[in-house]
């Protein structure tokens, strides 16, 4: 099975997520963002902190153990000397950082976050997420934070606490207090934690998040409750009313072809093979990749058309697929529910003629207006190979590459 992982549509850097939280009353470490070494040095001086943490800002995880092509090891550094911040930033900004989640070449670092380093006396876990089984938001917490929550759930399920929230009533003070108590906050810290929980829930609703995960949700020796690290997932369907947030989307680390696909509301994920997959729906895309593998082939990508498709999108999709030099055949697999197969067929024939398609094309269509669509393809006079089902389509696509 090919290693397919869908990217989150909206990508925010760490400093952007922290600013969102800070702007909404959630307590995070004091920080500044710098684009040059001199800005980083100035930021370190302005912080006037006992200890400073310098973090390279890229979307990939594993920064702490990453390596720069400048020779510097580690994308996260602690120091008490502001001058060292400037020296380290000089070896970070403008250089590529390679981690276990990037390519070998790594990702260029354009910004660094200069933050106050705080000691953590205790770590807990807190998340707010939309849960279908509860028809709304659920607060999930554990007194065991700073570790993988799935491991806690497997080894100590009694340490996972949940509070189902009525989305119309909102979070109740009693729920926030109970969660704070279950997380192990006592005395004044309990009220402080409950206040932060309420603010996180308000942020969750305000920004149309599907999940806000804080790990660790910790306390400091000085008696402060702080959100040390957070991951925020957003509802793509809310983009129309969250324009300011979606404008923050950092696409600099995407492949250029992914950004081009997004311009036409197409979802594109590149893979290592030579058979391009053109489908509608992520589930069908993964099934198509799987069946190509099972028949001895390798998918070059999957490209998801989505629902409300137009002929122009089909044309642009073919343009993207044929721009990849690895592609030796194209497999179209469309199940027309919302999608009208006739629109797909017209788009395919137009693309084939205007782009002068040079690679074999196998098409399997099923669903709305499929007979009209098949007639369009059959009468087009183009060298299009029709398939009766997905298995047949995969075999024909793999065979067309093998003949070369």
Coordinates of C-alpha atoms in Angstrom, one line a residue:
X1 CA 0.0 0.0 0.0
X2 CA 1.5 3.4 -0.9
X3 CA 2.3 5.8 1.9
X4 CA -0.4 8.3 1.3
X5 CA -1.1 11.0 3.9
X6 CA -3.4 13.9 3.1
X7 CA -2.0 17.3 4.1
X8 CA -4.0 19.5 6.3
X9 CA -5.5 22.2 4.0
X10 CA -4.4 25.1 6.2
X11 CA -0.8 25.2 7.4
X12 CA 0.2 27.6 10.1
X13 CA 3.7 28.1 11.5
X14 CA 4.1 27.7 15.3
X15 CA 4.4 31.4 15.9
X16 CA 1.2 32.0 14.0
X17 CA -0.7 29.5 16.2
X18 CA 0.7 31.0 19.3
X19 CA -0.2 34.6 18.3
X20 CA -3.8 33.4 17.7
X21 CA -3.9 32.0 21.2
X22 CA -2.2 35.0 22.8
X23 CA -4.6 37.4 21.0
X24 CA -7.5 35.5 22.6
X25 CA -6.2 35.6 26.2
X26 CA -4.6 32.2 26.2
X27 CA -1.3 32.3 28.1
X28 CA 1.8 31.3 26.0
X29 CA 5.5 32.1 26.3
X30 CA 6.5 35.7 25.4
X31 CA 8.1 35.6 22.0
X32 CA 9.2 37.6 18.9
X33 CA 9.6 36.5 15.3
X34 CA 12.7 37.4 13.3
X35 CA 13.7 37.3 9.6
X36 CA 17.3 38.2 10.1
X37 CA 20.1 37.5 12.6
X38 CA 20.2 41.1 13.7
X39 CA 16.4 41.0 14.3
X40 CA 16.8 37.8 16.3
X41 CA 19.6 39.4 18.5
X42 CA 17.4 42.5 19.1
X43 CA 14.4 40.3 20.0
X44 CA 16.5 38.4 22.5
X45 CA 17.6 41.6 24.2
X46 CA 14.0 42.9 24.3
X47 CA 12.8 39.7 25.9
X48 CA 15.1 40.3 28.9
X49 CA 14.5 36.7 29.9
X50 CA 16.6 34.4 32.2
X51 CA 16.8 31.8 29.4
X52 CA 15.9 32.1 25.7
X53 CA 14.7 29.4 23.3
X54 CA 15.4 29.9 19.6
X55 CA 13.2 27.8 17.2
X56 CA 13.5 27.5 13.4
X57 CA 10.0 28.0 11.9
X58 CA 9.2 25.2 9.5
X59 CA 6.0 23.1 9.3
X60 CA 7.8 19.7 9.6
X61 CA 8.2 18.0 13.0
X62 CA 11.5 16.8 14.5
X63 CA 13.2 20.2 14.4
X64 CA 15.2 19.6 17.5
X65 CA 17.1 16.7 16.0
X66 CA 17.3 18.3 12.5
X67 CA 20.5 19.4 10.7
X68 CA 21.1 22.6 8.7
X69 CA 23.1 22.7 5.4
X70 CA 25.1 25.4 7.2
X71 CA 26.5 22.7 9.4
X72 CA 24.5 23.7 12.5
X73 CA 22.8 20.8 14.3
X74 CA 19.4 21.2 15.8
X75 CA 16.5 23.6 14.9
X76 CA 15.8 24.3 18.6
X77 CA 18.4 25.9 20.9
X78 CA 18.5 27.1 24.5
X79 CA 20.8 29.8 25.7
X80 CA 21.1 32.5 28.4
X81 CA 23.2 34.8 26.2
X82 CA 21.3 37.1 23.6
X83 CA 24.6 37.3 21.5
X84 CA 24.5 33.5 21.0
X85 CA 20.9 33.9 19.7
X86 CA 22.2 36.2 16.9
X87 CA 25.1 33.8 16.1
X88 CA 22.8 30.8 15.9
X89 CA 20.2 32.7 13.9
X90 CA 22.9 33.5 11.3
X91 CA 23.3 29.7 10.8
X92 CA 19.6 29.1 10.6
X93 CA 18.0 31.8 8.5
X94 CA 18.4 31.3 4.8
X95 CA 19.6 27.7 5.2
X96 CA 17.8 24.4 4.7
X97 CA 16.8 22.4 7.8
X98 CA 16.5 18.6 7.2
X99 CA 14.4 16.6 9.7
X100 CA 12.9 13.1 9.7
X101 CA 9.7 14.6 8.2
X102 CA 11.4 16.6 5.3
X103 CA 13.1 15.5 2.1
X104 CA 16.9 15.0 2.3
X105 CA 17.4 18.5 0.9
X106 CA 15.4 19.9 3.8
X107 CA 13.2 23.1 4.0
X108 CA 14.5 26.6 3.8
X109 CA 14.1 28.5 7.1
X110 CA 12.9 32.1 6.5
X111 CA 11.9 33.0 10.1
X112 CA 12.9 32.0 13.6
X113 CA 10.9 32.4 16.8
X114 CA 12.8 33.9 19.8
X115 CA 10.9 33.0 22.9
X116 CA 11.2 33.1 26.7
X117 CA 12.2 29.7 28.0
X118 CA 10.1 28.6 30.9
X119 CA 10.7 25.8 33.4
X120 CA 7.8 23.3 33.5
X121 CA 7.1 21.8 36.9
X122 CA 4.2 19.6 35.7
X123 CA 2.8 18.6 32.3
X124 CA -0.8 17.8 31.5
X125 CA -2.7 17.2 28.2
X126 CA -5.7 19.1 27.0
X127 CA -7.7 19.0 23.8
X128 CA -11.0 20.3 22.4
X129 CA -12.3 18.6 19.4
X130 CA -15.5 18.0 17.3
X131 CA -16.7 14.5 18.0
X132 CA -19.4 13.0 15.7
X133 CA -20.5 10.5 18.3
X134 CA -21.3 13.4 20.7
X135 CA -22.8 15.7 18.0
X136 CA -20.5 18.5 19.1
X137 CA -17.4 19.6 21.0
X138 CA -15.7 17.4 23.6
X139 CA -13.1 18.4 26.1
X140 CA -10.4 15.7 26.5
X141 CA -7.7 15.9 29.2
X142 CA -5.1 13.8 31.1
X143 CA -2.8 14.6 34.0
X144 CA -0.1 12.8 32.0
X145 CA 1.0 15.3 29.4
X146 CA 4.2 15.8 27.4
X147 CA 3.8 12.3 26.0
X148 CA 1.9 10.6 23.2
X149 CA -1.8 10.7 24.3
X150 CA -2.5 7.5 22.4
X151 CA 0.0 5.7 24.6
X152 CA -1.7 7.0 27.8
X153 CA -5.1 5.9 26.5
X154 CA -3.7 2.4 25.8
X155 CA -1.8 1.9 29.1
X156 CA -3.8 4.0 31.5
X157 CA -7.3 4.6 30.1
X158 CA -8.5 5.7 33.6
X159 CA -6.3 8.8 33.2
X160 CA -8.3 10.1 30.2
X161 CA -11.1 12.4 31.2
X162 CA -13.8 13.8 28.9
X163 CA -16.4 16.5 29.1
X164 CA -19.1 16.7 26.5
X165 CA -20.1 20.3 25.7
X166 CA -23.5 21.4 24.6
X167 CA -22.6 23.7 21.6
X168 CA -25.6 25.9 22.2
X169 CA -25.0 26.4 25.9
X170 CA -21.2 26.5 25.7
X171 CA -18.8 25.3 28.3
X172 CA -20.0 25.6 31.9
X173 CA -17.8 26.8 34.7
X174 CA -18.4 23.5 36.5
X175 CA -17.1 21.6 33.5
X176 CA -13.9 23.8 33.3
X177 CA -13.4 23.4 37.0
X178 CA -13.9 19.6 37.0
X179 CA -11.4 19.2 34.1
X180 CA -8.9 21.4 35.9
X181 CA -9.3 19.2 39.0
X182 CA -9.0 16.0 37.0
X183 CA -5.7 17.4 35.4
X184 CA -4.3 17.7 38.9
X185 CA -4.4 21.5 39.3
X186 CA -4.9 22.5 43.0
X187 CA -5.5 25.7 44.9
X188 CA -5.2 29.0 42.9
X189 CA -3.8 27.0 39.9
X190 CA -7.2 25.2 39.6
X191 CA -9.0 28.5 39.0
X192 CA -6.3 29.6 36.6
X193 CA -6.4 26.4 34.6
X194 CA -10.2 26.5 34.4
X195 CA -10.0 30.1 33.1
X196 CA -7.5 29.0 30.4
X197 CA -9.7 26.1 29.5
X198 CA -12.7 28.5 29.0
X199 CA -10.5 30.8 26.9
X200 CA -9.3 27.9 24.7
X201 CA -12.9 26.8 24.2
X202 CA -13.9 30.3 23.1
X203 CA -11.0 30.4 20.7
X204 CA -12.0 27.0 19.4
X205 CA -15.5 28.3 18.5
X206 CA -14.3 31.7 17.3
X207 CA -11.9 30.4 14.7
X208 CA -14.0 27.5 13.5
X209 CA -11.4 24.9 14.7
X210 CA -12.1 21.2 14.4
X211 CA -9.4 20.6 17.1
X212 CA -7.2 22.5 19.5
X213 CA -4.6 20.3 21.1
X214 CA -2.3 21.6 23.9
X215 CA 0.5 19.3 24.9
X216 CA 1.9 20.1 27.3
X217 CA -0.7 22.2 29.1
X218 CA 1.6 22.8 32.0
X219 CA 2.4 24.7 35.2
X220 CA 5.6 26.6 36.0
X221 CA 7.5 26.7 39.4
X222 CA 6.3 30.3 39.6
X223 CA 2.7 29.2 39.7
X224 CA 1.5 30.0 36.1
X225 CA -0.6 27.8 33.9
X226 CA 0.9 28.0 30.3
X227 CA 0.0 26.5 26.9
X228 CA 3.5 25.4 25.9
X229 CA 2.8 23.8 22.6
X230 CA -0.4 23.6 20.6
X231 CA -1.7 22.2 17.3
X232 CA -4.8 23.7 15.7
X233 CA -6.9 22.1 13.0
X234 CA -9.4 24.3 11.1
X235 CA -12.6 23.5 9.3
X236 CA -11.9 24.1 5.6
X237 CA -15.6 24.8 5.0
X238 CA -15.4 27.9 7.2
X239 CA -12.8 29.6 5.0
X240 CA -15.5 32.1 3.8
X241 CA -15.8 33.6 7.3
X242 CA -12.2 33.0 8.5
X243 CA -10.5 34.9 5.6
X244 CA -7.9 36.5 7.9
X245 CA -6.8 33.2 9.3
X246 CA -6.7 31.4 6.0
X247 CA -4.7 34.3 4.6
X248 CA -2.0 33.2 7.0
X249 CA -1.7 29.8 5.2
X250 CA 2.0 29.1 4.7
X251 CA 2.3 27.4 1.3
X252 CA 6.0 28.0 0.9
X253 CA 6.9 24.4 1.9
X254 CA 4.4 22.9 -0.6
X255 CA 5.5 21.5 -3.9
X256 CA 4.8 24.1 -6.6
X257 CA 2.4 21.7 -8.3
X258 CA 0.3 21.4 -5.1
X259 CA 0.0 25.2 -5.0
X260 CA -1.0 25.3 -8.7
X261 CA -3.6 22.6 -8.1
X262 CA -5.1 24.5 -5.1
X263 CA -5.7 27.5 -7.4
X264 CA -8.3 25.4 -9.2
X265 CA -9.7 23.7 -6.1
X266 CA -7.9 20.5 -6.8
X267 CA -6.1 18.4 -4.2
X268 CA -2.8 17.0 -5.4
X269 CA -0.4 14.7 -3.6
X270 CA 2.8 13.5 -5.4
X271 CA 4.0 9.9 -5.2
X272 CA 6.9 8.0 -6.6
X273 CA 5.4 5.9 -9.5
X274 CA 4.5 6.5 -13.1
X275 CA 0.7 6.0 -13.4
X276 CA -1.2 9.3 -12.7
X277 CA -4.5 8.9 -10.9
X278 CA -7.3 11.3 -11.6
X279 CA -10.3 10.7 -9.2
X280 CA -13.0 12.3 -7.2
X281 CA -12.9 11.8 -3.4
X282 CA -9.9 11.0 -1.2
X283 CA -11.3 7.5 -0.4
X284 CA -11.6 6.6 -4.0
X285 CA -8.1 8.0 -4.6
X286 CA -6.6 5.7 -2.0
X287 CA -8.5 2.7 -3.3
X288 CA -7.3 3.5 -6.8
X289 CA -3.6 3.8 -5.6
X290 CA -4.0 0.4 -3.8
X291 CA -5.4 -1.4 -6.8
X292 CA -2.7 -0.1 -9.1
X293 CA -0.2 -1.5 -6.6
X294 CA -2.0 -4.9 -6.3
X295 CA -1.7 -5.2 -10.1
X296 CA 2.0 -4.5 -10.2
X297 CA 2.0 -0.8 -10.9
X298 CA 3.0 2.3 -9.0
X299 CA 0.9 5.5 -8.8
X300 CA 2.6 8.8 -9.6
X301 CA 0.2 10.9 -7.6
X302 CA -3.4 11.2 -6.6
X303 CA -5.4 14.2 -7.8
X304 CA -8.8 14.7 -6.2
X305 CA -11.4 16.6 -8.2
X306 CA -13.8 17.0 -5.3
X307 CA -17.6 17.5 -5.9
X308 CA -18.7 20.6 -7.9
X309 CA -16.5 20.1 -10.8
X310 CA -16.4 22.1 -14.1
X311 CA -14.9 21.3 -17.5
X312 CA -12.1 23.9 -16.9
X313 CA -11.0 22.0 -13.8
X314 CA -10.7 18.8 -15.8
X315 CA -8.5 20.6 -18.3
X316 CA -6.3 22.0 -15.6
X317 CA -6.1 18.7 -13.9
X318 CA -4.8 17.1 -17.1
X319 CA -2.4 19.9 -17.6
X320 CA -0.9 19.3 -14.1
X321 CA -0.7 15.5 -14.6
X322 CA 1.0 15.8 -18.0
X323 CA 3.6 18.3 -16.6
X324 CA 5.1 15.6 -14.4
X325 CA 7.9 13.9 -16.5
X326 CA 7.4 10.7 -14.4
X327 CA 3.9 10.1 -15.8
X328 CA 3.7 7.4 -18.4
X329 CA 0.0 6.7 -18.2
X330 CA -3.1 8.3 -16.8
X331 CA -5.9 6.4 -15.1
X332 CA -9.2 8.3 -14.7
X333 CA -11.5 6.8 -12.1
X334 CA -14.7 8.8 -11.5
X335 CA -17.8 7.8 -9.5
X336 CA -20.5 10.4 -10.5
X337 CA -22.7 11.1 -7.5
X338 CA -22.5 14.9 -7.3
X339 CA -20.2 14.9 -10.2
X340 CA -21.8 14.7 -13.7
X341 CA -19.8 12.1 -15.8
X342 CA -20.7 14.0 -19.0
X343 CA -18.9 17.1 -17.8
X344 CA -15.8 14.9 -17.0
X345 CA -16.0 13.3 -20.5
X346 CA -16.2 16.7 -22.2
X347 CA -13.3 18.0 -20.1
X348 CA -11.2 14.9 -21.0
X349 CA -11.8 15.2 -24.7
X350 CA -11.0 18.9 -24.7
X351 CA -7.8 18.3 -22.7
X352 CA -6.7 15.4 -25.0
X353 CA -7.0 17.6 -28.1
X354 CA -5.6 20.8 -26.8
X355 CA -2.7 19.3 -24.8
X356 CA -2.0 16.7 -27.6
X357 CA -1.8 13.9 -25.0
X358 CA 1.1 11.6 -25.6
X359 CA 0.6 9.0 -22.9
X360 CA -1.9 6.2 -22.7
X361 CA -5.3 7.2 -21.1
X362 CA -7.6 4.7 -19.3
X363 CA -11.0 5.9 -18.2
X364 CA -13.5 4.3 -15.9
X365 CA -16.7 6.2 -15.3
X366 CA -19.7 5.2 -13.2
X367 CA -22.8 7.1 -12.0
X368 CA -24.7 10.2 -13.1
X369 CA -25.0 10.5 -16.9
X370 CA -22.5 7.7 -17.4
X371 CA -24.1 6.5 -20.7
X372 CA -23.9 10.0 -22.2
X373 CA -20.3 10.3 -21.0
X374 CA -19.3 7.0 -22.5
X375 CA -20.9 8.1 -25.8
X376 CA -18.8 11.3 -25.8
X377 CA -15.6 9.4 -25.3
X378 CA -16.5 6.7 -27.8
X379 CA -17.4 9.2 -30.6
X380 CA -14.4 11.5 -29.9
X381 CA -12.1 9.6 -32.2
X382 CA -9.4 9.8 -29.5
X383 CA -7.2 6.9 -28.4
X384 CA -9.0 6.5 -25.0
X385 CA -9.1 3.0 -23.4
X386 CA -12.5 2.4 -21.7
X387 CA -12.6 0.2 -18.6
X388 CA -15.7 -1.5 -17.2
X389 CA -14.7 -1.4 -13.5
X390 CA -11.8 -0.4 -11.2
X391 CA -10.0 -3.7 -11.5
X392 CA -10.2 -3.6 -15.3
X393 CA -9.0 0.0 -15.3
X394 CA -6.0 -0.8 -13.1
X395 CA -4.9 -3.8 -15.2
X396 CA -5.2 -1.8 -18.4
X397 CA -3.2 1.1 -17.0
X398 CA -0.4 -1.1 -15.7
X399 CA -0.3 -3.0 -19.0
X400 CA -0.1 0.2 -21.0
X401 CA 3.1 1.2 -19.1
X402 CA 4.6 -2.3 -19.4
X403 CA 4.3 -2.2 -23.2
X404 CA 6.7 0.8 -23.3

